[in-house]
Amino acid sequence: MKVLVINCGSSSLKYQLINMENEEAIAQGLVERIGIEGSILTQKVPGRDKYIIQEPMPTHKEAIQHVIDALTDKEHGVITSMSEINAVGHRVVHGGEKYASSVVITDDVMAKLEECIKLAPLHNPANIIGINACKELMPTTPMVGVFDTAFHQTMGEEAYIYPLPYELYEKHGIRKYGFHGTSHKFVSAQAAEMMGKNIEDIKIITCHLGNGASLAAVKGGKVVDTSMGFTPLEGIAMGTRCGNIDPAIAMFLMREENMTADEVDNLFNKQSGVLGISGVSSDFRDIENAAKEGNKRAELALDVYNFRVRETIGAYAAAMGGVDAVVFTAGLGENSPTTREAICQGLEFMGIKVDSEKNNVRGKSVEVSTSDATVKVFVIPTNEELMIARDTKTLTAK
């Protein structure tokens, strides 16, 4: 069985064609600048040179048509026709309270996804456009929606209800939802496997640390709490997002700086986080280099980031009544030994100890805790596309 995984952004599209017999990617690619001058598709196939298509792609429909063309190209493709693709799995950012698991896409599902646009106005429209484009180009191929929010729907009310008038939750669905769910689900399952344990018997804290970042407390395979909330702005400090701050700061800025709501929203989402503190970059590699050269604001940005992650790990251990493993994943979590070690410093009292030699690793699944640590620490590369493909296979395999 072959599954095509589609992840649509507002002006980009990532894809993978995965052979579900061995769960290996046959081809993967990225379409950039959809609807913008200079549209480009780059496809990678193991053992071959990159295949690049530079053609105008005014909409996602043209982008997906070029994906199909690249996959079926006689010289550079990997399949002879689209009939070889058994199903398509789509990443959908927000499923609200409507979906606690992946679902086969029907007209009713599409209507419910439209209702969720108000909860994710930057993401869900692109996801919906991608689904519609695929349906038009592959009308007989089954489609599955896999939601970033779904894995977190096991949270109890005490975790997801905000201390606001309850009527706002009833009317607008204002509550904590959480994101990066496919990543947290994948790496928590991988950690349990690496420990030789049943996931139902252990407590895991997963740290998805990239430009956008979130943590999840996973007890018995179910999420107890997660750091992102109603939107991906809540939680720890991130690349350009402020994370948790006093909400009164928004009103203060509107009064004192004469900022509009949109300007405050842009400030919190695009100009804050480690970029705002350091004044250097949102890329942690640039910040780490600046810190090594004595830039105090860069040092402070890293200290703030590490502190926020560390205190969240402590909070989640309390929420679960203990912890058996901590997992680092995503771009920074997988590739920055210094970040992992700095975060874990001070958590020795919990039994979290990192072996510096083992920790000197990037992008590999490995345990990095010391032999006497009572809490395992793992580095596990995430694979959200494989998680989407697995759910798609489960729901469509005949």
Coordinates of C-alpha atoms in Angstrom, one line a residue, residues 152 155 162 175-180 184 208 211-215 225-236 238 241 244 316:
H152 CA -4.5 16.3 23.0
M155 CA -7.0 16.4 28.5
Y162 CA -9.5 28.7 31.0
R175 CA -10.2 26.6 25.6
K176 CA -6.8 24.9 25.4
Y177 CA -6.5 22.7 22.3
G178 CA -2.7 22.0 21.9
F179 CA -0.8 21.5 18.7
H180 CA 2.1 19.3 17.3
H184 CA 4.0 14.1 20.4
H208 CA 8.9 19.3 20.6
N211 CA 10.9 27.5 16.0
G212 CA 7.5 26.7 17.2
A213 CA 7.7 24.6 20.3
S214 CA 5.4 22.7 22.7
L215 CA 5.6 20.2 25.5
D225 CA -1.6 18.6 29.6
T226 CA 0.2 20.4 26.8
S227 CA 1.8 23.9 26.6
M228 CA 0.2 25.4 23.5
G229 CA -3.3 26.5 24.0
F230 CA -6.2 28.1 22.2
T231 CA -3.6 29.1 19.6
P232 CA 0.1 28.1 19.1
L233 CA 1.0 31.4 20.9
E234 CA 0.6 30.0 24.4
G235 CA 3.4 28.1 26.2
I236 CA 7.1 28.4 26.3
M238 CA 9.7 30.3 20.9
R241 CA 6.4 33.9 19.7
N244 CA 3.1 32.8 28.3
Y316 CA 4.3 18.2 34.1

